[in-house]
PDB file of C-alpha atoms in Angstrom:
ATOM      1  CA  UNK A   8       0.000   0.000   0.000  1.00  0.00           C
ATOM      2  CA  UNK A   9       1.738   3.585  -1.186  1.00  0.00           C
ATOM      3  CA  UNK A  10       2.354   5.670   1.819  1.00  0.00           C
ATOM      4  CA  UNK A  11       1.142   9.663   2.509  1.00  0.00           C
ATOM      5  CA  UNK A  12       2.546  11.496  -0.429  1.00  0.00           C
ATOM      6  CA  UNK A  13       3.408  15.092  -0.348  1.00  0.00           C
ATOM      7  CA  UNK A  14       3.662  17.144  -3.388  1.00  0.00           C
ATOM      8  CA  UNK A  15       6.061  19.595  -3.709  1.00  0.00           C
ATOM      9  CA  UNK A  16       9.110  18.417  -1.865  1.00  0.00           C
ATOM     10  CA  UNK A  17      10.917  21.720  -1.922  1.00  0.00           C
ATOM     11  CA  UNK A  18       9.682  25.114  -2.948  1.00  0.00           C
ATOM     12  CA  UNK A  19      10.854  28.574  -2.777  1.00  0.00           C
ATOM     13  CA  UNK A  20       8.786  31.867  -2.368  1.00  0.00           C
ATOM     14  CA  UNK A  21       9.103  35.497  -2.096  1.00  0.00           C
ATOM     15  CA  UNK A  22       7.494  37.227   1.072  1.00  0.00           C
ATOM     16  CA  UNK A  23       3.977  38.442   0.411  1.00  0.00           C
ATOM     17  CA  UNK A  24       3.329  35.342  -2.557  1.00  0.00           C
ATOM     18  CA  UNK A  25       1.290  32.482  -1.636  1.00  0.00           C
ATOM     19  CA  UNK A  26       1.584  29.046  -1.662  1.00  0.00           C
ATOM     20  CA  UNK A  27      -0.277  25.716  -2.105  1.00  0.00           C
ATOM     21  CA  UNK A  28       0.719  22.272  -0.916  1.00  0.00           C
ATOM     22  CA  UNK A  29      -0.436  19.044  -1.438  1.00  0.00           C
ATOM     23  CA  UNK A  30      -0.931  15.994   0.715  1.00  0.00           C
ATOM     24  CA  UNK A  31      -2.228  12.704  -0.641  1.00  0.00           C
ATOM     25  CA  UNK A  32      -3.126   9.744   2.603  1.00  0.00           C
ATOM     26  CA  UNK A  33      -2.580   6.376   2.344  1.00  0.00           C
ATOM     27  CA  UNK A  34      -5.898   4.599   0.622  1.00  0.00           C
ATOM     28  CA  UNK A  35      -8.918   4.225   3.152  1.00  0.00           C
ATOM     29  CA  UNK A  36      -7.570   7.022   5.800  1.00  0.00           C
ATOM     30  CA  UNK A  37     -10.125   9.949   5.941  1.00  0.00           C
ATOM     31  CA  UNK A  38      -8.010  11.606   8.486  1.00  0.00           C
ATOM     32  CA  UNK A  39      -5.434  13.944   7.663  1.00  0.00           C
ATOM     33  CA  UNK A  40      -3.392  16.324   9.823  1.00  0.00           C
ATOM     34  CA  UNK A  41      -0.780  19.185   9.454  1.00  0.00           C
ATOM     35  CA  UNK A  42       1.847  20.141  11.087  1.00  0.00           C
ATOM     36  CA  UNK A  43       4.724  22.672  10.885  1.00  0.00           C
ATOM     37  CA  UNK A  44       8.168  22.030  12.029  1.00  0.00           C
ATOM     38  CA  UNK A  45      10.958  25.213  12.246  1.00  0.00           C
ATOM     39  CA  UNK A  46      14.297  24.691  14.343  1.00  0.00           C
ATOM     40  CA  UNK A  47      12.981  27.490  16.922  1.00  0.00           C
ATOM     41  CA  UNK A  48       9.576  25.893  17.105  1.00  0.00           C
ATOM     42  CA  UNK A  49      10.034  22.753  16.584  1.00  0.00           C
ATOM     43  CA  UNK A  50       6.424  20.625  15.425  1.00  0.00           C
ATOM     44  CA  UNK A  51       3.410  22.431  15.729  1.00  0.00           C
ATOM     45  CA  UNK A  52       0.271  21.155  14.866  1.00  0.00           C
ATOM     46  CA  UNK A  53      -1.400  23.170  12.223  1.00  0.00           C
ATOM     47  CA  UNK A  54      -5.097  21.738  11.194  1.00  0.00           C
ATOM     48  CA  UNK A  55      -6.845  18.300  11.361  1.00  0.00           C
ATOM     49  CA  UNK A  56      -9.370  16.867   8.570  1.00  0.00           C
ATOM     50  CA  UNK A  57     -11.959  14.582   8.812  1.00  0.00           C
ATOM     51  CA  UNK A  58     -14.129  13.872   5.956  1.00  0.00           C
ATOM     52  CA  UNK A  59     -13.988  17.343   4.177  1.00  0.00           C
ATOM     53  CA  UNK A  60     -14.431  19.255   7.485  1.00  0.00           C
ATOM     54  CA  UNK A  61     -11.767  20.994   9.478  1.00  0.00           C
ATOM     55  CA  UNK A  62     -12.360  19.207  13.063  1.00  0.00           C
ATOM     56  CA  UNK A  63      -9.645  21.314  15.106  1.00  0.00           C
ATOM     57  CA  UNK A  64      -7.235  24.040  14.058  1.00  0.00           C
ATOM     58  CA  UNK A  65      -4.157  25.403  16.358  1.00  0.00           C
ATOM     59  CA  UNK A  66      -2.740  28.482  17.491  1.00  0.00           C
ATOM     60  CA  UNK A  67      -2.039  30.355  13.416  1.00  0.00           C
ATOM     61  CA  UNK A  68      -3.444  33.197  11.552  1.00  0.00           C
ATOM     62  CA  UNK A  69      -5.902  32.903   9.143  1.00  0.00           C
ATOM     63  CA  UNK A  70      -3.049  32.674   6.373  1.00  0.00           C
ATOM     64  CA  UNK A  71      -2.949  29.326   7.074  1.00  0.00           C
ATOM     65  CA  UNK A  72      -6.028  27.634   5.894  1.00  0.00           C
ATOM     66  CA  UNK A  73      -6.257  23.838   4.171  1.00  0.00           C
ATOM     67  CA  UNK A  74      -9.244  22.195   2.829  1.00  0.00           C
ATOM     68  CA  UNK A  75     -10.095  18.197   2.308  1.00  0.00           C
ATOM     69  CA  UNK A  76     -11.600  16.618  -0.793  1.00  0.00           C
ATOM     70  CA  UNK A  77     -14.225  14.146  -1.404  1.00  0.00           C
ATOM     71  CA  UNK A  78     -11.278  11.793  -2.244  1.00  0.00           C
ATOM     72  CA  UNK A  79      -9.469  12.610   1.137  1.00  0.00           C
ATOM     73  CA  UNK A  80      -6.618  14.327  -0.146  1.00  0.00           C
ATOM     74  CA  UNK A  81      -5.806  17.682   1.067  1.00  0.00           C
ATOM     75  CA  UNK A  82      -4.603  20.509   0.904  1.00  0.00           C
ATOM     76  CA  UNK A  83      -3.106  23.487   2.724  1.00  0.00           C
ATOM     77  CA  UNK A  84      -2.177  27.193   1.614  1.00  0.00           C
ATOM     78  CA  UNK A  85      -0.576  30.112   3.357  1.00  0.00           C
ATOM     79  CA  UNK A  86      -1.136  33.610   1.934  1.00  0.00           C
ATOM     80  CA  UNK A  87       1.040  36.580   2.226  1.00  0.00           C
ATOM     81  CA  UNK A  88       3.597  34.864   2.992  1.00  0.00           C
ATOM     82  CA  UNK A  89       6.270  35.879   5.858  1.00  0.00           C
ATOM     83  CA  UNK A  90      10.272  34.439   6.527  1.00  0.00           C
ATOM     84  CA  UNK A  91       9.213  33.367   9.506  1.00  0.00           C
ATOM     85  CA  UNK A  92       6.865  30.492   7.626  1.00  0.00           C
ATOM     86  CA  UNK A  93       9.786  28.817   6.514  1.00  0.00           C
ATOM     87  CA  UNK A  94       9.209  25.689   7.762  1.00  0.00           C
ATOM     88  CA  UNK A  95       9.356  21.819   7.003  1.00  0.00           C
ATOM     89  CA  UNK A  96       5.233  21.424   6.723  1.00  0.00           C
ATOM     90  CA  UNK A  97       4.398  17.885   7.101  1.00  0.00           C
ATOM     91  CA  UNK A  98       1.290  15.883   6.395  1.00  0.00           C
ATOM     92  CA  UNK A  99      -0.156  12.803   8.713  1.00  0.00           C
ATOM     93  CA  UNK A 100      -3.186  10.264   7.770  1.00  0.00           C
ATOM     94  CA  UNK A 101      -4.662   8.089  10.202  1.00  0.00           C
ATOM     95  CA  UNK A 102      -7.876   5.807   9.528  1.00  0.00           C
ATOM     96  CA  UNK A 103      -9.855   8.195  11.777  1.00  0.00           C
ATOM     97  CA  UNK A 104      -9.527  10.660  14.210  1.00  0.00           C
ATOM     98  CA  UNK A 105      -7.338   9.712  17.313  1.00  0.00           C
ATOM     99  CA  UNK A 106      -5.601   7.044  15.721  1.00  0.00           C
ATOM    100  CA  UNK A 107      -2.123   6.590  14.865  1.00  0.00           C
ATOM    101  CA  UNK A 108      -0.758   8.514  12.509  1.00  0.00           C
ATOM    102  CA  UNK A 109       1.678   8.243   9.172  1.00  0.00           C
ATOM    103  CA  UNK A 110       3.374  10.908   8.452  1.00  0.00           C
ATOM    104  CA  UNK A 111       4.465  11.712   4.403  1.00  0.00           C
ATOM    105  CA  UNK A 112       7.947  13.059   3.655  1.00  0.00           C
ATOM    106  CA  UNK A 113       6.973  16.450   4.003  1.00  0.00           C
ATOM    107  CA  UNK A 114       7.576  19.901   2.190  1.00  0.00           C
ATOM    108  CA  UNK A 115      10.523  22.135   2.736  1.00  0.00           C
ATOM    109  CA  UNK A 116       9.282  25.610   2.004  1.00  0.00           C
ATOM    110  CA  UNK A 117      12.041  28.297   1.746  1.00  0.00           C
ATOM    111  CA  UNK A 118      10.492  32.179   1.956  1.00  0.00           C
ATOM    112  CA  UNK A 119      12.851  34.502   0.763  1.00  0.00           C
TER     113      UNK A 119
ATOM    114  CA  UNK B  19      -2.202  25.447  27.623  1.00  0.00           C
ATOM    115  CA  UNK B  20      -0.106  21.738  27.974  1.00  0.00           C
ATOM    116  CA  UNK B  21       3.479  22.094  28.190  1.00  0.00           C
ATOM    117  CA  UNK B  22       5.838  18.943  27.597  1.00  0.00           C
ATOM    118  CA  UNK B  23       8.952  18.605  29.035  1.00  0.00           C
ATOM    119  CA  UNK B  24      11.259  15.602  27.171  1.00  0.00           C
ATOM    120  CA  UNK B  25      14.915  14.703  28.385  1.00  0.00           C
ATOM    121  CA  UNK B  26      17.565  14.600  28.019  1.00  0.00           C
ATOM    122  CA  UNK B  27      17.650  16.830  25.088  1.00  0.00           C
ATOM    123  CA  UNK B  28      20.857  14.920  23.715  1.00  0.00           C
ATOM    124  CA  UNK B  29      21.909  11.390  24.536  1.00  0.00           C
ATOM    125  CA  UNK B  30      24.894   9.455  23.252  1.00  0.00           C
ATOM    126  CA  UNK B  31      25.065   6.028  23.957  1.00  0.00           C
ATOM    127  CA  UNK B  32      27.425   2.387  22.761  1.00  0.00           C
ATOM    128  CA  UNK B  33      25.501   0.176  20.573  1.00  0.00           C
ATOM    129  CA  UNK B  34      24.040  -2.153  23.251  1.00  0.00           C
ATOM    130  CA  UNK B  35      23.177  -0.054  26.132  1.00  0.00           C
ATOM    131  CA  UNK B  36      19.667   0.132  27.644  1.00  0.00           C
ATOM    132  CA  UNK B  37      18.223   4.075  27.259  1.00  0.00           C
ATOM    133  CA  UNK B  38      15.596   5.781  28.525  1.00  0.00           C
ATOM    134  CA  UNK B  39      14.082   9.006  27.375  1.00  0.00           C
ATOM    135  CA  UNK B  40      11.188  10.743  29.940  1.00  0.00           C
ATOM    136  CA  UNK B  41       8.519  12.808  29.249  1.00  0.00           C
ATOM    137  CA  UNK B  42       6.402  14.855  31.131  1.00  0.00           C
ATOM    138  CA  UNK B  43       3.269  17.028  30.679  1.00  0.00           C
ATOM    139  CA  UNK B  44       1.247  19.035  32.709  1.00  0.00           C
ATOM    140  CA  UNK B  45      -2.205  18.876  32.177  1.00  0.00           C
ATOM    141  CA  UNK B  46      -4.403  15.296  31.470  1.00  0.00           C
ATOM    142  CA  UNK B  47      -4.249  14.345  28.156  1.00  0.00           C
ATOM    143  CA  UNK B  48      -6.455  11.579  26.265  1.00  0.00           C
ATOM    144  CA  UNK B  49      -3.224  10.142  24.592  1.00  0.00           C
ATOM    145  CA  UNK B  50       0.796  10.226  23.816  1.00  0.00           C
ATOM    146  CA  UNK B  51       2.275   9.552  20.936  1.00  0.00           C
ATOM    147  CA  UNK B  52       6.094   8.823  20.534  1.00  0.00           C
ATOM    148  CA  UNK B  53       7.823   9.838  17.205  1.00  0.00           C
ATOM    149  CA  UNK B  54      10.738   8.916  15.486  1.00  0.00           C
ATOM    150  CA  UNK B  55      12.465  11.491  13.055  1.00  0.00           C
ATOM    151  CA  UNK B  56      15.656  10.387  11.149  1.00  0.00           C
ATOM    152  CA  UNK B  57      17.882  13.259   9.459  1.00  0.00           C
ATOM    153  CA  UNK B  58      16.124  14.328   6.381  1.00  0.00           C
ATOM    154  CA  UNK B  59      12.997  14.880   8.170  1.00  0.00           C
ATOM    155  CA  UNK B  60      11.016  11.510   7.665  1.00  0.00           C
ATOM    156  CA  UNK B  61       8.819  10.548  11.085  1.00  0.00           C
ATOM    157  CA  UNK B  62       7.651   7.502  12.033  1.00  0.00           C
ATOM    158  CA  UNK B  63       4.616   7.026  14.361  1.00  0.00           C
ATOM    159  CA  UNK B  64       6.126   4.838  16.881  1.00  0.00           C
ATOM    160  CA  UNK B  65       3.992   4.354  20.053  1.00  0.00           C
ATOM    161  CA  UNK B  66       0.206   6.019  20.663  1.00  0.00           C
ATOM    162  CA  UNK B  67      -1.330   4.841  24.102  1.00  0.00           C
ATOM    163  CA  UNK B  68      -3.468   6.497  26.810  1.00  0.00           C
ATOM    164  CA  UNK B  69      -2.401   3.837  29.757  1.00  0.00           C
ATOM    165  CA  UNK B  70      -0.139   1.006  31.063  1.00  0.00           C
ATOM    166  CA  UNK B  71       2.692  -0.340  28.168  1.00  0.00           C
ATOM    167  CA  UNK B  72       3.688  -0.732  24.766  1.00  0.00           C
ATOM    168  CA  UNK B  73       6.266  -3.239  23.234  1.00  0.00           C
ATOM    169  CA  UNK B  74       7.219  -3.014  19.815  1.00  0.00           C
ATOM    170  CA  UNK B  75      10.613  -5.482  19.037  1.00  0.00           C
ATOM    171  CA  UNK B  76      13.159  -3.399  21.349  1.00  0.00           C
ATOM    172  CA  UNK B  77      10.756  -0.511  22.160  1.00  0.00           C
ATOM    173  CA  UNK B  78       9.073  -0.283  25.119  1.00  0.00           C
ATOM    174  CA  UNK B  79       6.596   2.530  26.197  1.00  0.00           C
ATOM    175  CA  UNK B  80       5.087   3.225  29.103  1.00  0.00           C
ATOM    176  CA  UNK B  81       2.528   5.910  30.836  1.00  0.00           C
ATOM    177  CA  UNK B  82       1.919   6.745  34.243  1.00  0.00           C
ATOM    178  CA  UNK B  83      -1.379   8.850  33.857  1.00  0.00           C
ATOM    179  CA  UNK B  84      -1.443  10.114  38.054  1.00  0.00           C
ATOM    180  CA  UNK B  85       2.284  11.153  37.458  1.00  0.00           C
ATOM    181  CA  UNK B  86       1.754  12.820  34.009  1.00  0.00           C
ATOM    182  CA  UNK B  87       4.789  10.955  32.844  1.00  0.00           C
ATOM    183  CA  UNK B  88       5.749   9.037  30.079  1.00  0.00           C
ATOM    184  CA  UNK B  89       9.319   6.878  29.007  1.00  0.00           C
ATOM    185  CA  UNK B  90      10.474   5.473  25.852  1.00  0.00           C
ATOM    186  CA  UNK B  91      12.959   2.290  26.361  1.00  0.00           C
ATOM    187  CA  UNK B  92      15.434   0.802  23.812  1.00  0.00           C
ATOM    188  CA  UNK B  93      16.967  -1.815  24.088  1.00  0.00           C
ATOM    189  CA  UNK B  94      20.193  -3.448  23.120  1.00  0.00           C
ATOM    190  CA  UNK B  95      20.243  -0.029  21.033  1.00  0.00           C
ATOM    191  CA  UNK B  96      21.980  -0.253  17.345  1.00  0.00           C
ATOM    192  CA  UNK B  97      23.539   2.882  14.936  1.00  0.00           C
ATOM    193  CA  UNK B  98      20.188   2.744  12.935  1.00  0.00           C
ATOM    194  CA  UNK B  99      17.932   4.173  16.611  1.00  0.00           C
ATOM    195  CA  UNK B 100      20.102   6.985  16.056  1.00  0.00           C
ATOM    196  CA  UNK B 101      17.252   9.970  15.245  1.00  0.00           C
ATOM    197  CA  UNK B 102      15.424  12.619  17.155  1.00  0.00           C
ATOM    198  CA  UNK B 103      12.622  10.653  19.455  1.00  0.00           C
ATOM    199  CA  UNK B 104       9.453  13.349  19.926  1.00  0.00           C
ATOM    200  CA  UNK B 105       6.987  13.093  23.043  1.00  0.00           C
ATOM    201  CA  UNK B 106       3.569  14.425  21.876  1.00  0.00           C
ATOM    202  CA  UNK B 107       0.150  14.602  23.763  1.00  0.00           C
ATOM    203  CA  UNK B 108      -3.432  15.224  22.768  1.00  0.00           C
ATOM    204  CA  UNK B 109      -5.571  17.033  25.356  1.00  0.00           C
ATOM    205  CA  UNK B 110      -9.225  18.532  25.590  1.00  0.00           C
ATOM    206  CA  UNK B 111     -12.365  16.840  25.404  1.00  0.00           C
ATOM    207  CA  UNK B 112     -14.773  15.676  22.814  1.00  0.00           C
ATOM    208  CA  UNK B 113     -14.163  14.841  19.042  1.00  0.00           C
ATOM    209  CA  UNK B 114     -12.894  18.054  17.263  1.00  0.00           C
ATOM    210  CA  UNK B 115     -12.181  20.109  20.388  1.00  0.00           C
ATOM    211  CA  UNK B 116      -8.374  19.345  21.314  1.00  0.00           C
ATOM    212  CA  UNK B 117      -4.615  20.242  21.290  1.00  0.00           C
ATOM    213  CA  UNK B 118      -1.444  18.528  19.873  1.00  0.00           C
ATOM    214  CA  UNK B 119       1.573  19.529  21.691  1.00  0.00           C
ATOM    215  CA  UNK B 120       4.674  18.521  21.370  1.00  0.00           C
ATOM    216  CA  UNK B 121       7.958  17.931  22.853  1.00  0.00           C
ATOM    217  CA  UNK B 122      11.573  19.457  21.510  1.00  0.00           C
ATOM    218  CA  UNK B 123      12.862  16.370  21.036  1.00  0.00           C
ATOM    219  CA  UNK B 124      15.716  13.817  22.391  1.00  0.00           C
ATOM    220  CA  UNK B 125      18.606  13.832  20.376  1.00  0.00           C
ATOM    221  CA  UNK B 126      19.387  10.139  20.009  1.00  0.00           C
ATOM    222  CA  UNK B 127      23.618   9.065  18.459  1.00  0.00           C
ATOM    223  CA  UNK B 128      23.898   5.630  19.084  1.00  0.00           C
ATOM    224  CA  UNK B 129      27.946   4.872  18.636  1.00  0.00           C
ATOM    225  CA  UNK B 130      29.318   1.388  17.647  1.00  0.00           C
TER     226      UNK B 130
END
């Protein structure tokens, strides 16, 4: 069975662009979770799907928003983007909520 | 807000020896999760429970929900446990109402 997939790996942006990123769960999970990992911050959890709806969200502006499709995959964006969102942003599927987790590769985002 | 507390932050040990890595929170939680991330960034979901032990091959986890306190064992540890171990716990109450927070890390070199 494939794994999460995360789509791009790496990407580079200017300060004020925004940005799109991809996260595809393993087959049959309906859960999927994001999280955001910096060297100062370490991982911080960032949103947590459930069947198209958003079931809990943490502690970041409304730049960061993410949506779920019918299929499960999801997806995540952050407007206006700021240095400080450089980040490793990382993707976890579970079979439902509260379960255990895989995590995909991730996305290394670089804001210049 | 739940703060977690992991340690030691760095830990070098000789291929064989017995470690432990502790982790403590401060408000009840409805689960812990221990992570594995090897350099490069990939994690692995290693351990989710809510009470008593876990034993995985030579991991061991345990919880001691009264002492908000959790430990991660290895044994006979080998070069390839060498990664960054994360402590992570869910708290709040009811589906879609809770917080992920998470642990800096242990900083695990095994040496041979």
């Amino acid at each position: 069975k494939a794994g999460v997939t995360q789509t791009p790996r790496y990407l580079i942006k200017t300060r004020g662009q925004q940005v799109t990123l991809s996260c595809s769960p393993i087959s049959g999970h309906r859960s999927v979770s994001w999280y955001q990992q910096t060297p100062g911050q370490g991982l911080q959890f960032l949103f947590e799907y459930f069947s198209e709806t958003q079931r809990n969200k943490g502690n970041f502006p409304g730049r960061f928003s993410g949506r779920q499709f019918s299929n499960s995959r999801s997806e995540m964006n952050v407007s206006t983007l700021e240095l400080g969102d450089s980040a490793l942003y990382l993707c976890a599927s579970s079979l439902l909520v509260q379960e255990t987790q895989y995590f995909g590769p991730g996305t290394r985002l670089l804001v210049l | 807000k739940n703060e977690v507390e992991q340690s030691p932050q760095n830990l070098t040990a000789q291929e064989g020896e017995f470690i432990t890595i502790n982790c403590s929170y401060s408000v009840g939680i409805s689960a812990l999760h221990w992570l594995q991330q090897h350099p490069g960034g990939g994690i692995v979901s290693l351990f989710m429970l809510s009470s008593g032990k876990k034993k995985h091959g030579r991991l061991i986890a345990t919880i001691n929900i009264q002492e908000k306190h959790s430990s991660l064992h290895i044994t006979a540890s080998h070069p390839r446990d060498s990664a960054v171990y994360i402590c992570a716990v869910r708290s709040g109450s009811g589906a879609g109402s809770y917080q992920l927070t998470f642990g800096k890390g242990t900083k695990l070199s095994v040496i041979p």
